[in-house]
Short mmCIF file of C-alpha atoms and ligand atoms in Angstrom, two decimals:
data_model
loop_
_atom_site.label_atom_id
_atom_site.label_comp_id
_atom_site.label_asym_id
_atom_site.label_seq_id
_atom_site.Cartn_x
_atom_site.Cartn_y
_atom_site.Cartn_z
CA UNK A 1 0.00 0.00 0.00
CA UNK A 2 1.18 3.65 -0.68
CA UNK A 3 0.43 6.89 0.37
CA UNK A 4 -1.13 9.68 -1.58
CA UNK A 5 -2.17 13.31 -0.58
CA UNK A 6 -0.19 15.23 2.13
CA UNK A 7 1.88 13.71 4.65
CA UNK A 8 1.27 15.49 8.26
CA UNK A 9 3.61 14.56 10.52
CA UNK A 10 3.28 16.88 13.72
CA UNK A 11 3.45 16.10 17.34
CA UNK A 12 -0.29 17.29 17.61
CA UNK A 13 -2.41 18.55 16.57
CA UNK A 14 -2.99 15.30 14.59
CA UNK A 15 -5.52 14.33 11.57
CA UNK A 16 -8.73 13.65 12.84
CA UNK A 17 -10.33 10.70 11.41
CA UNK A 18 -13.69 11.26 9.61
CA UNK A 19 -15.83 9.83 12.16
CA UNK A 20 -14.55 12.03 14.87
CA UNK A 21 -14.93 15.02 12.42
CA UNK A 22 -18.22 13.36 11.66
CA UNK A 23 -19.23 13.28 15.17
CA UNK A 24 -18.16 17.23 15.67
CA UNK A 25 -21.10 17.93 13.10
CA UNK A 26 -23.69 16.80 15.32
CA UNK A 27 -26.52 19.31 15.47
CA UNK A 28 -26.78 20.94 19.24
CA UNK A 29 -27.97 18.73 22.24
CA UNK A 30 -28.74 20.37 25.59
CA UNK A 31 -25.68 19.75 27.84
CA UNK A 32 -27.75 18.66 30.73
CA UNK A 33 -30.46 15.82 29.39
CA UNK A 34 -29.66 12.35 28.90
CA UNK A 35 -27.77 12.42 25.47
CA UNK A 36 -25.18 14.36 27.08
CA UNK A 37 -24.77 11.81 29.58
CA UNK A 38 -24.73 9.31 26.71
CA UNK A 39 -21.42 11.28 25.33
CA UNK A 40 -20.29 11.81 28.50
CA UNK A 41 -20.05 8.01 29.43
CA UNK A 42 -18.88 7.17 26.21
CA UNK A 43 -15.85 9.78 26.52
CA UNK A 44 -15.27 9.05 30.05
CA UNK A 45 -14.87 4.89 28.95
CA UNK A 46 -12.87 5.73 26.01
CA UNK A 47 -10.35 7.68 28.59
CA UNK A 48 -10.36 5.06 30.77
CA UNK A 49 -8.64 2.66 28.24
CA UNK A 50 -6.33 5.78 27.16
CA UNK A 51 -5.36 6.18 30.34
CA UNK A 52 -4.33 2.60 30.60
CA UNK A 53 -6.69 2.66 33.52
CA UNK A 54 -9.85 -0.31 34.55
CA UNK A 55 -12.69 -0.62 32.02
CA UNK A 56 -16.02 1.19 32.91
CA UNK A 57 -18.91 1.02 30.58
CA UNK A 58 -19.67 3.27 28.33
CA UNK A 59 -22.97 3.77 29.55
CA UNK A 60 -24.62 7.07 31.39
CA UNK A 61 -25.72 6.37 35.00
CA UNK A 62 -22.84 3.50 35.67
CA UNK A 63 -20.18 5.69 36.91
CA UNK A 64 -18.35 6.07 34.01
CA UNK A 65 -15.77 8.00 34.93
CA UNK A 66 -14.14 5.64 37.29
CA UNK A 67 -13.45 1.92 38.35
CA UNK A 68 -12.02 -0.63 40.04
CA UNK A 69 -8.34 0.54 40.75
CA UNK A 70 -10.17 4.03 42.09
CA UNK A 71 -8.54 6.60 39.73
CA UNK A 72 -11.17 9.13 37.93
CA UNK A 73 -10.91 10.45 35.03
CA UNK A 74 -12.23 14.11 34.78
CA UNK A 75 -12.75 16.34 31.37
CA UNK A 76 -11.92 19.72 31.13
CA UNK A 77 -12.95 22.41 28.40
CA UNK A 78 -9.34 23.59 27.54
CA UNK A 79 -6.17 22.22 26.00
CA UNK A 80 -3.71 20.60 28.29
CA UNK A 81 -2.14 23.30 29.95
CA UNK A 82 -5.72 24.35 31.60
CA UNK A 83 -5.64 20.47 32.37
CA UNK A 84 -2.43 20.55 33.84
CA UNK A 85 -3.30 24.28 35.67
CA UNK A 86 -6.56 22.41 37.26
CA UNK A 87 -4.27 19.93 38.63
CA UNK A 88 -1.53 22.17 40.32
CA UNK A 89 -3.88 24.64 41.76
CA UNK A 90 -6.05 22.59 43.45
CA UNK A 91 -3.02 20.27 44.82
CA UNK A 92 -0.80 21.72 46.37
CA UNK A 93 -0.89 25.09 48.84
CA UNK A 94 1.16 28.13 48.20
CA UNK A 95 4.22 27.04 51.15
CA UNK A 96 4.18 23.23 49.71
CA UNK A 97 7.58 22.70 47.74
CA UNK A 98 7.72 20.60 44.68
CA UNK A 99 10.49 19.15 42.51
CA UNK A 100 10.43 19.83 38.96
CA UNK A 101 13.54 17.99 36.74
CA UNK A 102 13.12 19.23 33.19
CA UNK A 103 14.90 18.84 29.93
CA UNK A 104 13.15 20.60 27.58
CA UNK A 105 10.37 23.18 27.34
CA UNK A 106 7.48 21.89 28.65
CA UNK A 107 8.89 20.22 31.21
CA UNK A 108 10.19 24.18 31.90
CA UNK A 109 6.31 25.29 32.16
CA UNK A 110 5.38 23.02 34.33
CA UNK A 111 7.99 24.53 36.69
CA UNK A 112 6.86 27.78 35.56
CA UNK A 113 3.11 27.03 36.28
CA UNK A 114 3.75 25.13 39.49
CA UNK A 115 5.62 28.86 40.36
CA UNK A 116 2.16 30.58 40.55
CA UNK A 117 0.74 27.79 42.56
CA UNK A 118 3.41 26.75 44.90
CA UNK A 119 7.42 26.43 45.55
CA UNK A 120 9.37 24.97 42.87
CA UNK A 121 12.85 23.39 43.27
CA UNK A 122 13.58 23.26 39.49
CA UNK A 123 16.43 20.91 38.53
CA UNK A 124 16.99 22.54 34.80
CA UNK A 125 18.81 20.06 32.38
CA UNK A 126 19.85 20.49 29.13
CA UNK A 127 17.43 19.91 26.53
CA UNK A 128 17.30 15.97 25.28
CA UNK A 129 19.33 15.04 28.23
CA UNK A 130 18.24 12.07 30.63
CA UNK A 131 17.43 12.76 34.14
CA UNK A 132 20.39 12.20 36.93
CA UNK A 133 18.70 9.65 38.63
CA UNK A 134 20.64 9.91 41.27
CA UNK A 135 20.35 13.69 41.86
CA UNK A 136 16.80 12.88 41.92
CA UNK A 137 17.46 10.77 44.76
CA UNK A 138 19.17 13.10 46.76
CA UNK A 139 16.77 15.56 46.87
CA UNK A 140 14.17 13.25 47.55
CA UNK A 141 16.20 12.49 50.65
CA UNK A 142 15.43 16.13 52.19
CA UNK A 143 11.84 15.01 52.74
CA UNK A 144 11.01 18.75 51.83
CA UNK A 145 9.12 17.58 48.60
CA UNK A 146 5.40 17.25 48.72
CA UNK A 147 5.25 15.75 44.81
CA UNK A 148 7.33 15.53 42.09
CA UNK A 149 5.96 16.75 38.61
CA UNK A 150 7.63 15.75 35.48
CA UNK A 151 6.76 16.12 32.00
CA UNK A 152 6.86 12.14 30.84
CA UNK A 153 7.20 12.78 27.13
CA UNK A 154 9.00 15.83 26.12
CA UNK A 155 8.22 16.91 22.69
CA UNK A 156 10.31 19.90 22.40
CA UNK A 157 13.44 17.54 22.63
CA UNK A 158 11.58 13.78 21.87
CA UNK A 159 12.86 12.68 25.16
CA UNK A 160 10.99 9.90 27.44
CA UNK A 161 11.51 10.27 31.01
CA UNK A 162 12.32 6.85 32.90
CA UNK A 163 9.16 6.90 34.49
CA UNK A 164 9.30 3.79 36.03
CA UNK A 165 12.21 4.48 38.13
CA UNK A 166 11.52 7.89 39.24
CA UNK A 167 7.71 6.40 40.24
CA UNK A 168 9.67 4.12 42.25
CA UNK A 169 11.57 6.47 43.88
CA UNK A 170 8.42 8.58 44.49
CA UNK A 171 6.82 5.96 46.40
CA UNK A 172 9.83 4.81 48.47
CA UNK A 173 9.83 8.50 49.53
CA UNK A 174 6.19 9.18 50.10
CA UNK A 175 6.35 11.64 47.67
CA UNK A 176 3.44 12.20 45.01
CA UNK A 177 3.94 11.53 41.11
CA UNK A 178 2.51 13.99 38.93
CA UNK A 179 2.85 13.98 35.01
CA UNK A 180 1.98 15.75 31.88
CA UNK A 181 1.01 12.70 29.78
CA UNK A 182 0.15 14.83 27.17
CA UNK A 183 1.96 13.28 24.50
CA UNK A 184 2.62 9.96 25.79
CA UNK A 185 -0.78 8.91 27.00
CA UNK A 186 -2.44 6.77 23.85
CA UNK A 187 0.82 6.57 22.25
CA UNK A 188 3.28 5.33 24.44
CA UNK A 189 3.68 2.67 27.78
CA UNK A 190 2.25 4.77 30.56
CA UNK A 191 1.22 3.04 33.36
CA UNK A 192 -0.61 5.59 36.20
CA UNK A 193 -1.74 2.58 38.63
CA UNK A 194 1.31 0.52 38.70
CA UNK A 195 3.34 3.99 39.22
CA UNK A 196 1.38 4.92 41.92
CA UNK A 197 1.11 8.34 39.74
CA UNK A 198 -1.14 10.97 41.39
CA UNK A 199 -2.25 13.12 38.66
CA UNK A 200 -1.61 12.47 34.75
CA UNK A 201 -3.10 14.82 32.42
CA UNK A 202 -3.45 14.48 28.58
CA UNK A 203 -4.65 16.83 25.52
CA UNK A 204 -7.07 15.27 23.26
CA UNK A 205 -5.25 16.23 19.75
CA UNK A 206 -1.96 14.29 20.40
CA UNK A 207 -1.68 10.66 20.82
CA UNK A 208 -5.81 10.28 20.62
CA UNK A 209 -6.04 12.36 18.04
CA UNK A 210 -8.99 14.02 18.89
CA UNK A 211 -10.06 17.65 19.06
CA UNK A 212 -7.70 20.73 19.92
CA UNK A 213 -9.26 22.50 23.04
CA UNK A 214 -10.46 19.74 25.35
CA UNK A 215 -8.31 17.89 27.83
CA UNK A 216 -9.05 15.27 30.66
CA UNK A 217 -6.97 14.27 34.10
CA UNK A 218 -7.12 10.77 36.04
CA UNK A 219 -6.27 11.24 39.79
CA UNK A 220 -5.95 8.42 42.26
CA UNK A 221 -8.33 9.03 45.82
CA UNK A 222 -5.05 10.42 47.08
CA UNK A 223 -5.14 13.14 45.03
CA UNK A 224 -8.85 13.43 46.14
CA UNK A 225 -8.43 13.23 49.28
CA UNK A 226 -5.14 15.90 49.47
CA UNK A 227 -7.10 18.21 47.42
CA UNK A 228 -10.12 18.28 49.58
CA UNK A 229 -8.35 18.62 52.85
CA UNK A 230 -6.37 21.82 51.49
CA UNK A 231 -10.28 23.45 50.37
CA UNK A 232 -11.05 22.24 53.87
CA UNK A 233 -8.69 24.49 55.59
CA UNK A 234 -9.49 26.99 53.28
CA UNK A 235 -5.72 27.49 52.35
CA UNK A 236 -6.30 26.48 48.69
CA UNK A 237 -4.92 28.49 45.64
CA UNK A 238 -7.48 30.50 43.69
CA UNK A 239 -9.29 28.80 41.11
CA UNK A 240 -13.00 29.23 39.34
CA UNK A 241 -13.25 27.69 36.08
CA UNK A 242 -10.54 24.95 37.17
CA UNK A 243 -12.40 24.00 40.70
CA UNK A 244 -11.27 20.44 40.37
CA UNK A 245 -13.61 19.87 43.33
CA UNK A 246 -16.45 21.62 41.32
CA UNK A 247 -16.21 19.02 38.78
CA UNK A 248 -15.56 16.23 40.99
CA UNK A 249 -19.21 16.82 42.33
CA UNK A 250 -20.99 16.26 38.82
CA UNK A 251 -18.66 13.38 37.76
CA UNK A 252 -21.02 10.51 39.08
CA UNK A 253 -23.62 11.99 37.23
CA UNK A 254 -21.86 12.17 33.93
CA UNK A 255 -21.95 16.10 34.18
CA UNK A 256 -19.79 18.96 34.51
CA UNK A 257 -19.97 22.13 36.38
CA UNK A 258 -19.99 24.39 33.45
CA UNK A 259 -21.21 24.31 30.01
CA UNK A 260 -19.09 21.62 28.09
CA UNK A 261 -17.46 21.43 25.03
CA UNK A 262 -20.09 19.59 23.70
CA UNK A 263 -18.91 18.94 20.05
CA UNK A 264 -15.76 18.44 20.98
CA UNK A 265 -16.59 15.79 23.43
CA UNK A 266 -18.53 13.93 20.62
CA UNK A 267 -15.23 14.11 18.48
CA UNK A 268 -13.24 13.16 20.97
CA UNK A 269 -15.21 10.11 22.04
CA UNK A 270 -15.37 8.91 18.19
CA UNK A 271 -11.24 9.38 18.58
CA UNK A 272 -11.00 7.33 21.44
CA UNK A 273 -13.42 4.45 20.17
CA UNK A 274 -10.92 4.25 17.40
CA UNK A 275 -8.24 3.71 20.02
CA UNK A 276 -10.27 1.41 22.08
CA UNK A 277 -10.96 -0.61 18.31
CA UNK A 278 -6.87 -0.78 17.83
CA UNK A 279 -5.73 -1.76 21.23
CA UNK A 280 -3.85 0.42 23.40
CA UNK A 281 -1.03 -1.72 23.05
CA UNK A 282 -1.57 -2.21 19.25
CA UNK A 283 -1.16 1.64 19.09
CA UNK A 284 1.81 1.95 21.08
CA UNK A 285 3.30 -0.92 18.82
CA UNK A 286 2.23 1.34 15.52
CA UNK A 287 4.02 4.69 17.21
CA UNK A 288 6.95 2.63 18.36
CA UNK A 289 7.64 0.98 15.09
CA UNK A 290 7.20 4.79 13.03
CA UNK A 291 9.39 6.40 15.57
CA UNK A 292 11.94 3.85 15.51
CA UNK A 293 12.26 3.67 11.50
CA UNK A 294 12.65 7.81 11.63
CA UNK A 295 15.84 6.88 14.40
CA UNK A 296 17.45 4.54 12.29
CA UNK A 297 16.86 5.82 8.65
CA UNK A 298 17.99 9.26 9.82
CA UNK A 299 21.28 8.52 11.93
CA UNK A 300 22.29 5.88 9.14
CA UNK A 301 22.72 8.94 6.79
CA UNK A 302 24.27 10.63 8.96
CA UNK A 303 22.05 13.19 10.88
CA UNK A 304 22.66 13.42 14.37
CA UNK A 305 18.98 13.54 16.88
CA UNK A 306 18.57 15.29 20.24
CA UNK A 307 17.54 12.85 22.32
CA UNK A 308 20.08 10.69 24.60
CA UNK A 309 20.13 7.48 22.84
CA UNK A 310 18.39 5.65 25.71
CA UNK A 311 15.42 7.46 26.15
CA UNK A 312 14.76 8.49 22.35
CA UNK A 313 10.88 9.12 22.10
CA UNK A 314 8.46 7.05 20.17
CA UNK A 315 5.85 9.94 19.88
CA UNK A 316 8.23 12.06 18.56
CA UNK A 317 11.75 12.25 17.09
CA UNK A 318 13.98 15.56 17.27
CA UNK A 319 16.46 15.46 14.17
CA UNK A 320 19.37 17.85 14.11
CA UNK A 321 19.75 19.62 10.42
CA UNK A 322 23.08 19.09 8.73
CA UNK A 323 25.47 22.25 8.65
CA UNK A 324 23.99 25.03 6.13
CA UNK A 325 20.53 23.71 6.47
CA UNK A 326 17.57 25.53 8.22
CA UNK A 327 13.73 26.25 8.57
CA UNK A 328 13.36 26.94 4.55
CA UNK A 329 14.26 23.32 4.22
CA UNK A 330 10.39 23.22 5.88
CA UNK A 331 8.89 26.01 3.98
CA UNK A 332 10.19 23.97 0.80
CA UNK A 333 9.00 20.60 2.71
CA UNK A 334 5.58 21.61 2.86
CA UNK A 335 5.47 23.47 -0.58
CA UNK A 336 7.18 21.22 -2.82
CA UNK A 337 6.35 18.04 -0.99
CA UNK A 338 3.18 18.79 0.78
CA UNK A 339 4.89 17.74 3.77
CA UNK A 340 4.15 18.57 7.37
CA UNK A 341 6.78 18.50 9.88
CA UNK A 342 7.36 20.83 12.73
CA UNK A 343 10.36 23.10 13.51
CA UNK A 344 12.24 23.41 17.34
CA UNK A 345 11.50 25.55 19.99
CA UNK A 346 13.34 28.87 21.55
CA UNK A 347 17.01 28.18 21.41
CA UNK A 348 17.05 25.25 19.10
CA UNK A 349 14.80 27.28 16.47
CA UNK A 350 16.38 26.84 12.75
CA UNK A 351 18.61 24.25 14.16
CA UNK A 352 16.59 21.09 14.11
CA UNK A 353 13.29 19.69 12.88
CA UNK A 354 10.61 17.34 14.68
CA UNK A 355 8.61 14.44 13.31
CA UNK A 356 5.61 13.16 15.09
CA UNK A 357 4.66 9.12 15.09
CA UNK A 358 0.89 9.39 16.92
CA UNK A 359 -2.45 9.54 16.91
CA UNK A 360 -3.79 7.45 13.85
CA UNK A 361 -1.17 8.14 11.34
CA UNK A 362 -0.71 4.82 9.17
CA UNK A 363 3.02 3.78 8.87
CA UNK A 364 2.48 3.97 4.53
CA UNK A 365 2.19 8.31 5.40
CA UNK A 366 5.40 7.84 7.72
CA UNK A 367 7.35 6.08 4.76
CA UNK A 368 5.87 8.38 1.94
CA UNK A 369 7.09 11.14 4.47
CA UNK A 370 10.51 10.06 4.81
CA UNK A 371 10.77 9.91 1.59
CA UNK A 372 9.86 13.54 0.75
CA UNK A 373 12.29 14.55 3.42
CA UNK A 374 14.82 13.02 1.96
CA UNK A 375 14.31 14.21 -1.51
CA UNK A 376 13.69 17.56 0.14
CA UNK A 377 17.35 17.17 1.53
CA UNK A 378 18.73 16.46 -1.74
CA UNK A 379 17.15 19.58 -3.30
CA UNK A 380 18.84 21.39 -0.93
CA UNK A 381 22.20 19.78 -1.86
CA UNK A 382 22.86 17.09 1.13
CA UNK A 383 24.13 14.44 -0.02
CA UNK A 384 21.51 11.25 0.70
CA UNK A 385 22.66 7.84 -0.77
CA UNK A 386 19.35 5.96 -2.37
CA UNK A 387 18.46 4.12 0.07
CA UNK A 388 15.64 1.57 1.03
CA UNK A 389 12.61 3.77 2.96
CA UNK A 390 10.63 0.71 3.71
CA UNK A 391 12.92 -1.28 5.12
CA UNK A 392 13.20 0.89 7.74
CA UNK A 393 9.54 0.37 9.17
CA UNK A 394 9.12 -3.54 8.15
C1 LIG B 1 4.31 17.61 26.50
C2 LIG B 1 3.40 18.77 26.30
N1 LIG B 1 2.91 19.40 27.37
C3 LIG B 1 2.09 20.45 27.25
C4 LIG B 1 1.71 20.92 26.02
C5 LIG B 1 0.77 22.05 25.93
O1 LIG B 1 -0.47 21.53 25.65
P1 LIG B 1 -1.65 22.41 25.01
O2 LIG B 1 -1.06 23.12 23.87
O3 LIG B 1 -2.66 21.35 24.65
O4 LIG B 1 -2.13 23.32 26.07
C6 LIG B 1 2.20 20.31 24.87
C7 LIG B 1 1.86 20.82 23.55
O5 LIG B 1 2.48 20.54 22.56
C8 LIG B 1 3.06 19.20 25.02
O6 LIG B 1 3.55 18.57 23.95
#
């Protein structure tokens, strides 16, 4: 099978497929009589199995949103960052501290965010680098830390955080696990129960490839429980629209406290059937198998990537442009090629170039991509051998 038509290859937002664009052009529905609730349970049992979290049925009435390992999974009307902003404010208290290692930039807003809501430590490393695990570990020693936050999948540098062994850490230490999921969960091993994670958050138009502008959390009854002791003693940070306890309230009746993002819950839920038809597991195999045939094909010829080799991303892949190259290779990419690929953030802008491997992209767009970027190269004078594309993602 080939590939025709445009190749868009972006770490979110993804292509939609047509039945969650489909599902967007419902005509209007109240938002608070039973065919909401019908969406609701249906998006809420769709997260679920995102979330990597115990089946609930997709039907209104049944609780939904939660199940038998006690995490709940709670949509907000926003993109991520309004996700991950519900989740910090209504956490943690202004004098709590929290650790924050980051090696790229979102990992560096959620240090900036958890700044308005509470005391960062910030452990800053270079962008693409791994984690010192052990510098982790020493801080976690000082018993000062009331969570650490991390950003699992960075996709400003297409790095992976070990989350397994800083969730182990975190629970040897009593200290909470928090983690922007938001372009790992759907498209890469995240496991929130077995870590013992708090709090993950994830944006529907990444990995699930749903709608830009809606967002959902799981939290464990820890996270619950810490939240609603902190509005208890009235110390808790200032929040309206992202009252996490305000939603909490309507979840067991498949509602939420404000108007919701009604079509974009009906997209979203048609996104996350397609998931649930896959396999979670099937999908991460799909991403996996893209992102690794982007590593290989690319550092055979020669082009160096971001990431330490270890921890290389299979959502998304950071590739370094050879000398003399820069952005107008991707002006030419997507005019001559009809090619979608996106560019680096703040200091690493014109120097390198990002391909995404998520949401429902099929692995003949990846190759037909590859391709184009490679003939793209060669227009611009790199010297490519001919080489075998498809081999790479066999
Ligand atoms: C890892 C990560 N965190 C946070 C965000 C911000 O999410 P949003 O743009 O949905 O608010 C992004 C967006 O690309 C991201 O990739």
């Amino acid at each position: 099978m080939s590939h025709d038509g445009d190749c868009f290859l972006v770490p979110g937002p993804v292509r939609m497929a047509q039945n969650c664009l489909d599902a967007m052009a419902t005509p209007t529905i109240t938002a608070r009589g039973g065919e909401y609730r019908d969406v609701m349970a249906d998006l809420n049992s769709g997260l679920r199995a995102a979330f990597n979290l115990s089946p609930s049925q997709a039907v209104k009435k049944t609780q939904s949103w939660t199940g038998e390992d006690q995490y709940k999974v709670v949509v907000v009307s926003g993109s991520g960052t309004a996700a991950m902003e519900m989740v910090i404010a209504n956490r943690f208290r202004k004098n709590d501290i929290v650790l924050v290692p980051t090696n790229g930039k979102f990992g560096e807003r959620v240090a900036e965010m958890s700044g308005r809501f509470c005391s960062v430590k910030h452990l800053k490393y270079e962008w693409g680098r791994a984690f010192d695990l052990y510098e982790l570990e020493q801080q976690l020693e000082r018993k000062c830390y009331e969570a650490l936050l991390i950003c699992h999948n960075e996709t400003s540098s297409g790095i992976t955080q070990d989350a397994a062994a800083i969730a182990e850490m975190c629970q040897r230490h009593g200290v909470a696990l928090i983690l922007d999921g938001i372009t790992s969960v759907g498209g890469c091993e995240v496991l929130p129960h077995q870590w013992g994670a708090e709090a993950v958050v994830v944006g529907a138009q990444k990995c699930t490839a749903g709608p830009s502008g809606i967002a959902a959390i799981a939290i464990n009854p820890n996270f619950e429980k810490r939240a609603k002791i902190i509005a208890k003693q009235g110390d808790v940070n200032p929040t309206y629209y992202l009252d996490l306890l305000a939603a909490l309230k309507k979840g067991d009746d498949d509602q939420t406290p404000w108007t919701p993002a009604i079509n974009l819950s009906m997209g979203w839920a048609a996104a996350l059937n397609n998931l649930k038809q896959e396999g979670l597991e099937n999908r991460w195999a799909r991403c996996s198998k893209m992102a690794n045939g982007v590593r290989n094909l690319f550092t055979d010829i020669g082009f160096e990537l971001l990431a330490d080799r270890s921890q290389r991303s299979d959502t998304v892949t950071a590739i370094m442009y050879p000398e003399g190259i820069d952005d107008s290779w991707r002006t030419a990419l997507g005019e001559k090629y009809d090619t979608q690929v996106i560019g680096a953030q703040d200091h690493l802008k014109g120097k390198m170039f990002r391909v995404g491997s998520m949401g429902e992209t099929p692995i003949e767009e990846m190759i037909e991509g590859c391709k184009r970027m490679l003939n793209c190269f060669r227009d611009f004078n790199v010297e490519i051998p001919q080489i075998d594309v498809e081999s790479y993602f066999v």
